[in-house]
Coordinates of C-alpha atoms in Angstrom, one line a residue:
M167 CA 2.1 18.3 5.8
L168 CA 1.2 15.4 8.6
H169 CA 2.0 16.4 11.9
F170 CA 5.7 14.3 12.4
V171 CA 7.2 15.9 9.5
S172 CA 7.8 19.3 11.6
L173 CA 9.0 17.2 14.3
V174 CA 11.5 14.6 12.6
E175 CA 14.5 16.8 12.2
G176 CA 15.0 17.5 15.8
Y177 CA 14.7 13.8 16.8
C178 CA 16.9 13.2 13.9
R179 CA 20.0 15.1 15.6
V180 CA 19.3 13.1 19.0
I181 CA 21.1 10.2 17.8
A182 CA 22.4 8.6 21.3
V183 CA 19.6 9.0 23.4
S184 CA 20.7 6.0 25.3
C185 CA 23.3 2.9 24.9
L186 CA 21.2 -0.2 23.8
L187 CA 22.8 -3.5 25.3
M188 CA 23.1 -5.7 22.3
T189 CA 24.3 -5.6 18.8
V190 CA 21.8 -5.2 16.2
Q191 CA 22.9 -8.8 14.9
S192 CA 21.4 -10.5 17.7
L193 CA 18.1 -9.3 17.3
K194 CA 15.0 -11.8 16.9
V195 CA 12.9 -10.5 14.5
A196 CA 9.7 -11.5 12.6
V197 CA 7.8 -10.2 9.4
I198 CA 4.4 -10.6 8.8
G199 CA 3.9 -11.0 5.2
G200 CA 5.5 -12.1 1.8
G201 CA 4.3 -9.5 -0.4
A202 CA 6.3 -6.6 -1.4
A203 CA 7.1 -4.5 2.0
G204 CA 7.6 -8.1 3.7
L205 CA 10.6 -8.8 1.1
A206 CA 11.8 -5.4 1.5
A207 CA 11.7 -5.9 5.3
A208 CA 13.4 -9.2 4.9
R209 CA 16.0 -7.5 2.4
V210 CA 17.1 -4.1 4.6
L211 CA 17.2 -6.4 7.7
S212 CA 19.5 -9.1 6.2
R213 CA 21.9 -6.3 4.7
N214 CA 22.4 -5.2 8.2
G215 CA 23.4 -8.5 10.0
I216 CA 19.8 -9.3 11.0
K217 CA 18.5 -12.6 10.2
P218 CA 14.7 -12.1 10.1
R219 CA 11.8 -14.7 10.0
L220 CA 9.2 -14.0 7.6
F221 CA 5.9 -15.3 7.7
E222 CA 4.1 -15.9 4.7
K223 CA 0.7 -17.8 4.9
E224 CA 0.7 -18.9 0.9
D225 CA 3.0 -21.0 -0.4
N226 CA 4.7 -18.6 -2.9
I227 CA 5.9 -14.6 -2.1
G228 CA 3.9 -11.9 -4.2
G229 CA 1.0 -10.7 -1.7
V230 CA -1.6 -9.0 -3.6
W231 CA 0.5 -8.9 -6.6
R232 CA -0.3 -12.9 -6.8
H233 CA -3.2 -13.8 -9.3
V234 CA -5.6 -16.3 -8.3
S235 CA -7.8 -16.9 -11.2
G236 CA -11.6 -17.0 -10.3
S237 CA -10.8 -16.1 -6.9
K238 CA -13.6 -14.2 -4.7
T239 CA -10.9 -13.5 -1.9
H240 CA -7.6 -12.1 -4.0
P241 CA -8.0 -8.4 -5.6
M242 CA -6.1 -9.4 -8.5
Y243 CA -7.9 -9.8 -11.6
R244 CA -6.5 -11.0 -15.1
G245 CA -6.2 -7.9 -17.2
L246 CA -4.5 -5.3 -14.1
R247 CA -2.0 -3.5 -15.6
T248 CA 0.0 -1.4 -13.0
N249 CA -0.8 2.3 -12.5
L250 CA 2.5 3.5 -12.0
P251 CA 5.5 2.9 -14.5
R252 CA 7.8 -0.1 -13.6
E253 CA 10.5 2.9 -13.4
L254 CA 8.7 3.7 -10.1
M255 CA 7.4 0.2 -9.3
A256 CA 11.3 -0.9 -8.1
F257 CA 13.2 -1.2 -5.4
R258 CA 16.3 1.7 -5.4
E259 CA 19.1 -1.2 -5.3
R260 CA 17.5 -3.4 -8.2
P261 CA 16.1 -1.4 -11.1
W262 CA 13.6 -3.4 -13.8
E263 CA 15.8 -4.7 -16.9
K264 CA 15.7 -2.5 -19.6
D265 CA 13.0 -3.5 -22.2
P266 CA 12.0 -0.4 -24.3
G267 CA 8.0 0.0 -24.2
K268 CA 6.9 -1.5 -21.2
S269 CA 6.9 1.1 -18.9
Y270 CA 3.4 -0.2 -17.3
V271 CA 3.5 -3.6 -17.0
T272 CA 1.0 -6.2 -16.0
H273 CA 0.8 -7.8 -12.4
R274 CA 2.9 -11.0 -14.0
E275 CA 5.5 -8.9 -14.5
V276 CA 5.5 -7.5 -11.2
C277 CA 5.1 -11.4 -9.3
V278 CA 8.4 -11.9 -11.3
Y279 CA 10.4 -9.0 -10.7
L280 CA 9.5 -9.7 -6.8
Q281 CA 10.5 -13.2 -7.3
K282 CA 13.9 -12.1 -8.5
Y283 CA 14.6 -9.7 -6.0
R284 CA 13.7 -12.7 -3.4
D285 CA 16.3 -14.7 -5.6
E286 CA 19.5 -12.2 -5.9
F287 CA 19.5 -11.2 -2.4
E288 CA 18.9 -14.5 -1.1
L289 CA 15.5 -13.9 0.6
D290 CA 13.9 -17.8 0.7
Q291 CA 16.6 -18.5 3.6
F292 CA 14.2 -16.5 6.1
I293 CA 10.8 -17.2 4.6
V294 CA 8.3 -19.9 6.0
Y295 CA 6.0 -20.6 3.9
R296 CA 2.0 -21.7 4.3
S297 CA 2.3 -20.4 8.1
L298 CA -0.8 -18.5 8.8
V299 CA 0.2 -16.1 12.1
T300 CA -3.0 -16.6 14.5
Q301 CA -2.0 -14.0 17.5
L302 CA 0.6 -11.2 18.4
R303 CA 0.5 -10.8 22.0
V304 CA 2.9 -8.6 23.8
V305 CA 4.5 -10.6 26.9
E306 CA 4.3 -8.3 29.9
G307 CA 7.1 -8.4 32.3
S308 CA 9.4 -9.7 29.8
R309 CA 12.5 -7.7 28.0
S310 CA 13.2 -7.1 24.4
Q311 CA 16.9 -6.6 23.6
L312 CA 15.3 -3.0 22.2
S313 CA 15.2 -2.1 25.7
T314 CA 17.4 1.0 26.5
Q315 CA 18.2 2.6 29.9
D316 CA 15.3 4.9 29.8
E317 CA 12.6 2.7 28.3
E318 CA 11.7 -1.1 28.9
L319 CA 10.1 -2.6 26.0
P320 CA 8.4 -5.8 26.0
L321 CA 8.7 -9.2 24.0
I322 CA 6.4 -9.7 21.4
E323 CA 5.4 -13.4 21.0
L324 CA 3.6 -14.8 17.9
E325 CA 2.0 -17.7 17.3
W326 CA 1.5 -19.4 13.8
K327 CA 0.3 -22.9 12.3
I328 CA 1.6 -24.8 8.9
D329 CA -1.4 -26.6 8.2
E330 CA -2.6 -28.1 11.4
E331 CA 1.0 -27.9 13.6
K332 CA 1.0 -24.9 16.0
Y333 CA 3.8 -23.1 17.3
A334 CA 4.7 -20.3 19.4
E335 CA 7.9 -17.9 19.6
T336 CA 9.2 -14.7 21.2
F337 CA 10.9 -11.9 19.3
D338 CA 12.4 -8.7 19.8
A339 CA 10.5 -7.0 17.7
V340 CA 7.8 -7.7 14.9
C341 CA 7.1 -5.8 11.3
V342 CA 3.5 -6.3 10.2
A343 CA 3.4 -6.1 6.2
N344 CA 0.4 -8.2 5.5
G345 CA -0.9 -5.4 3.0
H346 CA -4.3 -3.7 3.3
Y347 CA -5.9 -5.3 0.3
A348 CA -8.1 -8.6 1.9
V349 CA -11.1 -6.9 3.6
P350 CA -13.7 -5.1 1.3
S351 CA -14.8 -2.0 2.9
I352 CA -18.7 -1.7 1.3
P353 CA -20.7 1.6 2.5
V354 CA -24.0 1.2 3.7
L355 CA -26.3 2.5 0.5
P356 CA -29.6 3.2 1.8
G357 CA -32.3 1.5 -0.2
I358 CA -29.9 -1.4 -1.6
E359 CA -32.9 -3.9 -0.3
H360 CA -34.7 -2.7 -3.5
F361 CA -32.1 -3.8 -5.7
K362 CA -33.1 -6.8 -7.2
G363 CA -29.9 -7.7 -9.6
R364 CA -26.5 -8.8 -8.3
T365 CA -23.9 -7.1 -6.3
L366 CA -20.2 -7.2 -5.4
H367 CA -17.2 -5.7 -4.6
S368 CA -14.3 -5.4 -6.6
I369 CA -12.3 -8.3 -4.7
E370 CA -14.5 -10.2 -6.8
Y371 CA -14.0 -9.4 -10.4
D372 CA -11.7 -11.3 -12.5
D373 CA -12.9 -11.3 -15.8
P374 CA -15.4 -9.1 -17.6
E375 CA -16.9 -11.4 -19.9
E376 CA -19.6 -12.0 -17.4
F377 CA -21.0 -8.6 -17.6
R378 CA -21.6 -9.1 -21.2
G379 CA -24.7 -7.5 -22.6
Q380 CA -25.5 -5.9 -19.2
T381 CA -25.9 -2.6 -17.7
V382 CA -23.4 -1.7 -14.8
L383 CA -23.1 0.6 -12.0
C384 CA -19.6 0.7 -10.4
I385 CA -19.5 2.7 -7.4
G386 CA -16.3 4.3 -7.0
G387 CA -14.1 6.5 -9.1
R388 CA -10.6 6.0 -7.9
A389 CA -7.5 3.6 -10.0
S390 CA -10.1 0.6 -9.9
G391 CA -13.5 1.9 -10.7
A392 CA -12.2 3.4 -13.5
D393 CA -10.0 0.4 -14.4
L394 CA -13.1 -2.0 -13.9
A395 CA -15.5 0.2 -16.0
R396 CA -13.1 0.6 -18.9
E397 CA -12.8 -3.3 -19.1
I398 CA -16.8 -4.0 -18.7
S399 CA -17.2 -1.3 -21.1
E400 CA -15.8 -3.2 -23.7
V401 CA -18.9 -6.2 -23.3
A402 CA -21.0 -4.5 -21.6
D403 CA -24.2 -2.4 -23.3
Q404 CA -23.6 0.6 -20.9
V405 CA -21.9 1.4 -17.6
Y406 CA -22.0 4.1 -15.5
L407 CA -19.3 4.9 -13.1
S408 CA -20.2 7.0 -10.0
S409 CA -17.5 9.0 -8.4
A410 CA -17.6 11.1 -5.1
T411 CA -16.1 14.1 -6.5
E412 CA -17.9 14.3 -9.7
D413 CA -20.6 17.0 -9.7
K414 CA -22.2 16.6 -13.3
V415 CA -22.8 14.0 -15.9
D416 CA -20.3 13.2 -18.8
T417 CA -20.3 10.3 -21.4
H418 CA -17.8 9.2 -23.4
K419 CA -19.0 6.2 -26.0
N420 CA -20.8 3.3 -23.6
V421 CA -19.5 5.1 -20.3
T422 CA -21.3 7.6 -18.3
L423 CA -19.0 9.4 -15.0
V424 CA -22.0 10.3 -12.9
P425 CA -21.9 11.7 -9.1
R426 CA -21.8 10.0 -5.7
T427 CA -24.3 7.3 -5.4
K428 CA -26.9 8.2 -2.6
S429 CA -29.4 5.7 -2.3
I430 CA -31.3 3.0 -4.4
N431 CA -35.0 4.1 -5.1
S432 CA -37.3 1.7 -4.7
D433 CA -38.1 1.0 -8.2
G434 CA -34.3 -0.4 -8.3
T435 CA -32.7 2.7 -9.9
A436 CA -30.6 5.1 -8.2
Q437 CA -30.0 8.4 -6.6
F438 CA -27.1 10.6 -7.1
D439 CA -25.9 13.7 -6.0
H440 CA -26.3 17.2 -7.5
N441 CA -29.9 16.2 -8.6
C442 CA -28.5 13.8 -11.7
D443 CA -31.7 12.4 -13.3
I444 CA -30.3 9.4 -14.4
T445 CA -32.7 6.5 -14.3
A446 CA -30.9 3.4 -15.5
I447 CA -32.2 0.0 -14.3
F448 CA -28.8 -1.8 -13.5
D449 CA -28.2 -5.5 -14.0
T450 CA -24.8 -5.6 -11.8
I451 CA -23.7 -2.9 -8.9
I452 CA -19.9 -3.3 -8.4
Y453 CA -18.2 -1.5 -5.1
C454 CA -15.1 -0.1 -5.9
T455 CA -14.9 1.4 -2.9
G456 CA -11.6 0.1 -1.4
Y457 CA -10.8 -2.0 1.7
D458 CA -10.5 -1.8 5.3
Y459 CA -7.3 -2.3 7.4
N460 CA -7.4 -5.6 9.0
F461 CA -4.9 -7.6 11.5
P462 CA -6.4 -10.8 12.1
F463 CA -3.8 -11.6 14.9
V464 CA -4.4 -9.0 17.0
N465 CA -7.3 -8.7 19.7
A466 CA -8.1 -8.4 23.4
E467 CA -5.3 -11.1 24.0
S468 CA -3.0 -9.4 22.4
K469 CA -2.4 -6.7 25.1
L470 CA -1.8 -4.2 22.7
D471 CA -3.7 -0.5 22.6
L472 CA -4.5 -0.6 18.8
S473 CA -7.6 0.6 17.2
V474 CA -8.7 -0.9 13.9
A475 CA -12.2 -0.1 13.2
P476 CA -14.0 -1.6 10.4
G477 CA -15.1 1.4 7.9
E478 CA -12.9 3.7 9.9
R479 CA -9.5 3.1 7.1
R480 CA -7.4 4.4 10.5
V481 CA -4.7 2.4 12.6
T482 CA -3.9 4.1 15.5
P483 CA -1.7 4.8 17.5
L484 CA 1.4 5.3 15.6
Y485 CA 4.2 7.3 15.3
M486 CA 5.0 8.4 12.1
Q487 CA 2.6 6.4 10.2
L488 CA 5.2 3.4 11.0
W489 CA 6.0 2.6 14.6
H490 CA 3.6 1.8 17.8
A491 CA 3.9 4.5 19.7
L492 CA 3.8 2.7 23.2
Y493 CA 5.7 -0.1 21.6
P494 CA 8.2 1.0 18.9
N495 CA 9.6 -2.4 18.7
L496 CA 6.2 -3.1 16.8
S497 CA 6.1 -1.6 13.1
F498 CA 3.8 -1.6 10.4
V499 CA 5.2 -1.1 7.3
G500 CA 3.1 -0.1 4.2
L501 CA 0.3 1.4 5.8
L502 CA 0.3 4.6 3.9
H503 CA -1.5 4.6 0.2
S504 CA -1.6 7.1 -2.4
V505 CA 2.2 6.7 -2.3
L506 CA 5.2 5.3 -4.4
P507 CA 4.6 1.5 -2.5
F508 CA 7.9 -0.2 -3.1
P509 CA 10.4 3.2 -2.7
L510 CA 8.7 3.8 0.8
F511 CA 8.9 0.3 1.9
E512 CA 12.9 0.4 1.7
L513 CA 13.0 3.4 3.5
Q514 CA 10.6 2.8 6.1
V515 CA 12.6 0.0 6.7
E516 CA 16.0 1.4 6.6
A517 CA 14.9 4.0 9.4
I518 CA 13.2 0.5 11.6
V519 CA 16.6 -0.7 11.6
A520 CA 18.1 3.2 12.5
Q521 CA 16.1 3.1 15.3
F522 CA 17.4 -0.3 16.4
R523 CA 20.8 0.4 16.2
K524 CA 20.6 3.9 18.1
S525 CA 17.2 4.2 19.5
I526 CA 16.8 7.6 18.5
L527 CA 13.0 8.1 18.6
P528 CA 11.8 10.6 20.9
G529 CA 10.0 9.4 24.3
L530 CA 7.0 8.0 25.1
K531 CA 4.8 10.6 26.1
E532 CA 6.1 12.5 22.6
R533 CA 5.2 9.6 20.5
E534 CA 1.8 9.5 21.9
E535 CA 1.3 13.2 21.8
C536 CA 2.2 13.2 17.7
A537 CA -0.1 9.8 17.4
S538 CA -2.9 11.5 18.6
V539 CA -2.4 14.8 16.5
D540 CA -2.2 12.4 13.7
A541 CA -5.3 9.9 14.4
I542 CA -7.6 13.1 14.0
K543 CA -6.1 15.6 11.9
G544 CA -7.0 13.8 8.7
G545 CA -3.9 12.7 7.0
S546 CA -1.3 15.0 4.7
K547 CA -4.8 16.6 3.4
S548 CA -5.6 17.8 7.4
S549 CA -9.3 17.0 6.2
G550 CA -10.9 16.1 9.7
N551 CA -11.5 13.0 8.0
L552 CA -10.5 9.9 10.1
K553 CA -10.5 7.8 6.4
D554 CA -7.6 10.3 5.2
T555 CA -5.4 9.6 8.0
H556 CA -2.6 7.6 5.9
Y557 CA -3.2 9.2 2.6
L558 CA 0.2 10.9 1.8
G559 CA 0.1 11.8 -2.1
A560 CA 2.1 15.2 -2.3
A561 CA 3.9 15.0 1.5
Q562 CA 5.1 11.6 0.5
W563 CA 8.4 13.4 -0.6
D564 CA 9.2 15.1 2.4
Y565 CA 8.1 11.5 4.7
C566 CA 10.8 9.7 2.4
R567 CA 13.3 12.6 3.4
D568 CA 12.1 12.3 6.8
L569 CA 12.8 8.7 6.6
A570 CA 16.1 9.1 4.8
R571 CA 17.4 11.4 6.9
I572 CA 16.7 9.0 10.4
A573 CA 18.4 6.1 8.4
G574 CA 21.8 8.5 8.0
L575 CA 20.6 8.0 3.7
Y576 CA 20.0 11.4 3.3
D577 CA 22.9 13.0 0.7
K578 CA 23.0 14.6 -2.7
E579 CA 22.3 10.9 -4.5
M580 CA 19.0 10.4 -2.4
E581 CA 17.9 13.7 -3.0
D582 CA 18.5 13.1 -7.2
Y583 CA 16.8 9.6 -6.4
L584 CA 14.0 11.2 -4.5
S585 CA 13.6 13.8 -7.4
V586 CA 13.4 11.5 -10.5
N587 CA 10.5 9.6 -8.5
Q588 CA 8.5 13.1 -8.2
T589 CA 8.6 13.6 -11.7
L590 CA 8.0 10.6 -13.0
F591 CA 5.3 10.7 -10.5
D592 CA 3.9 14.0 -11.6
H593 CA 4.0 13.2 -14.7
S594 CA 2.0 9.7 -14.7
L595 CA -0.6 11.1 -12.8
F596 CA -1.0 14.4 -14.9
E597 CA -1.4 11.9 -18.2
R598 CA -4.1 9.9 -15.9
S599 CA -5.8 13.3 -15.2
T600 CA -6.1 14.3 -18.6
L601 CA -8.4 11.6 -19.8
F602 CA -12.0 10.6 -19.4
P603 CA -12.1 7.9 -16.3
G604 CA -13.1 4.6 -17.5
G605 CA -12.2 5.8 -21.1
P606 CA -9.3 4.2 -23.2
D607 CA -6.1 4.2 -21.0
T608 CA -3.9 5.4 -23.8
W609 CA -1.5 7.0 -20.6
R610 CA -0.2 3.0 -20.3
E611 CA 1.3 3.0 -23.5
T612 CA 4.1 5.8 -22.7
D613 CA 7.1 4.7 -22.0
Y614 CA 9.8 6.3 -20.0
D615 CA 13.7 6.0 -19.1
R616 CA 15.4 7.2 -15.9
D617 CA 18.7 7.7 -15.6
D618 CA 19.3 8.0 -11.5
K619 CA 23.2 9.1 -12.0
Q620 CA 22.0 12.1 -14.2
A621 CA 19.1 13.0 -12.1
T622 CA 16.8 13.0 -15.7
V623 CA 13.8 11.6 -17.0
R624 CA 13.0 11.1 -20.8
I625 CA 10.0 10.0 -22.3
L626 CA 10.9 7.3 -25.2
Y627 CA 7.4 7.6 -26.9
T628 CA 3.8 8.6 -25.5
E629 CA 0.4 9.0 -27.5
L630 CA -0.4 12.2 -25.0
E631 CA 1.1 15.8 -25.0
G632 CA 3.3 15.9 -22.1
A633 CA 4.9 18.2 -20.1
L634 CA 8.6 16.7 -20.1
P635 CA 11.2 16.9 -22.6
R636 CA 11.5 14.4 -25.2

């Protein structure tokens, strides 16, 4: 359990630390990013009477879900289907339309869903398209409307450009929602200079056809590695999937699961953990090793104490993995991983708005102390591994309950909603984990039906043995 979970209930009871000297409707709030997190921010803010300014660098919304054919800098590839059912890939106030047989959807369908969400709640009026935020800066000596009798908070200045025109403006608060799938994380692989074939990161992948007839090594055994291995195996001669969690060799058809890749030998073969004796010559090595957090608008000029070291996969100092510990008028929506993203985004922004209204967070010293503990403990695993800092997994349900309490939304209806989410999430994960990584994705044929009023989940169709009633 993360450090903040045990603390938040006490904070929620203190709902009147000091009076805010404004109404939330008068706040100037900026949102950076027009993906799912940014749209959720714009919707929750506008529903509460705040008219946000949302900066989106592209000419359309969608963020990571937008597919750009042939792109080497955009992570979405043409064949992707979600690894969570659409019944979980929805905002609470806008479920997907009923469409039997379609629980696991394509990236195109997710984009359409987000466009409908934008249109239904008239969010386009808040979006500034083709606006690239280039600088975030704390304005020393200024006073945000979110300042209280107990704590002065500065205004936050943003600079951005549209085409070649430059702009700047100050805001009372900023929600950063620029995602974390833009900067590839590529580990140091000893001996890689001996490899004469092609190397690439999964961000460059789009079509398996370019690997026809090849022998391919995919390094990284999580979702992207398994999916790419499966797709590429349909045209390649042989695919090896290297996972740090494996301790033996296992093969299904032309996909071989091997332990962690330790190094590349002088003859171009790979050395794997656990005395694995695979000696294949690879044509291509694909790093399916994730991404680093990146905020290109934060630098020394920002006058902001924020650590985002390449390769570390940790953003600090953050309170509750959401608010900047020193400046709680600056928040980072959607940093957490191994979660249900859309419902979590919504609840994070609901908590942000509650903080706007009542200033319910603890004082600076306590926020810093909590942030310091979270920064070194290794996330909900308490692994001590910095790369696990923003991992939630099974801890996400209590985290969402805490956010709901902060927002004043926790009741039986919310508990039923979260319980259904957990049931669906656990079953989807169970089905996926029963199959060979990189093998047929039979689990994506399962079709669910959720009923939040009855707090029930039904399996309408599955090709696997499940744990839920049919």
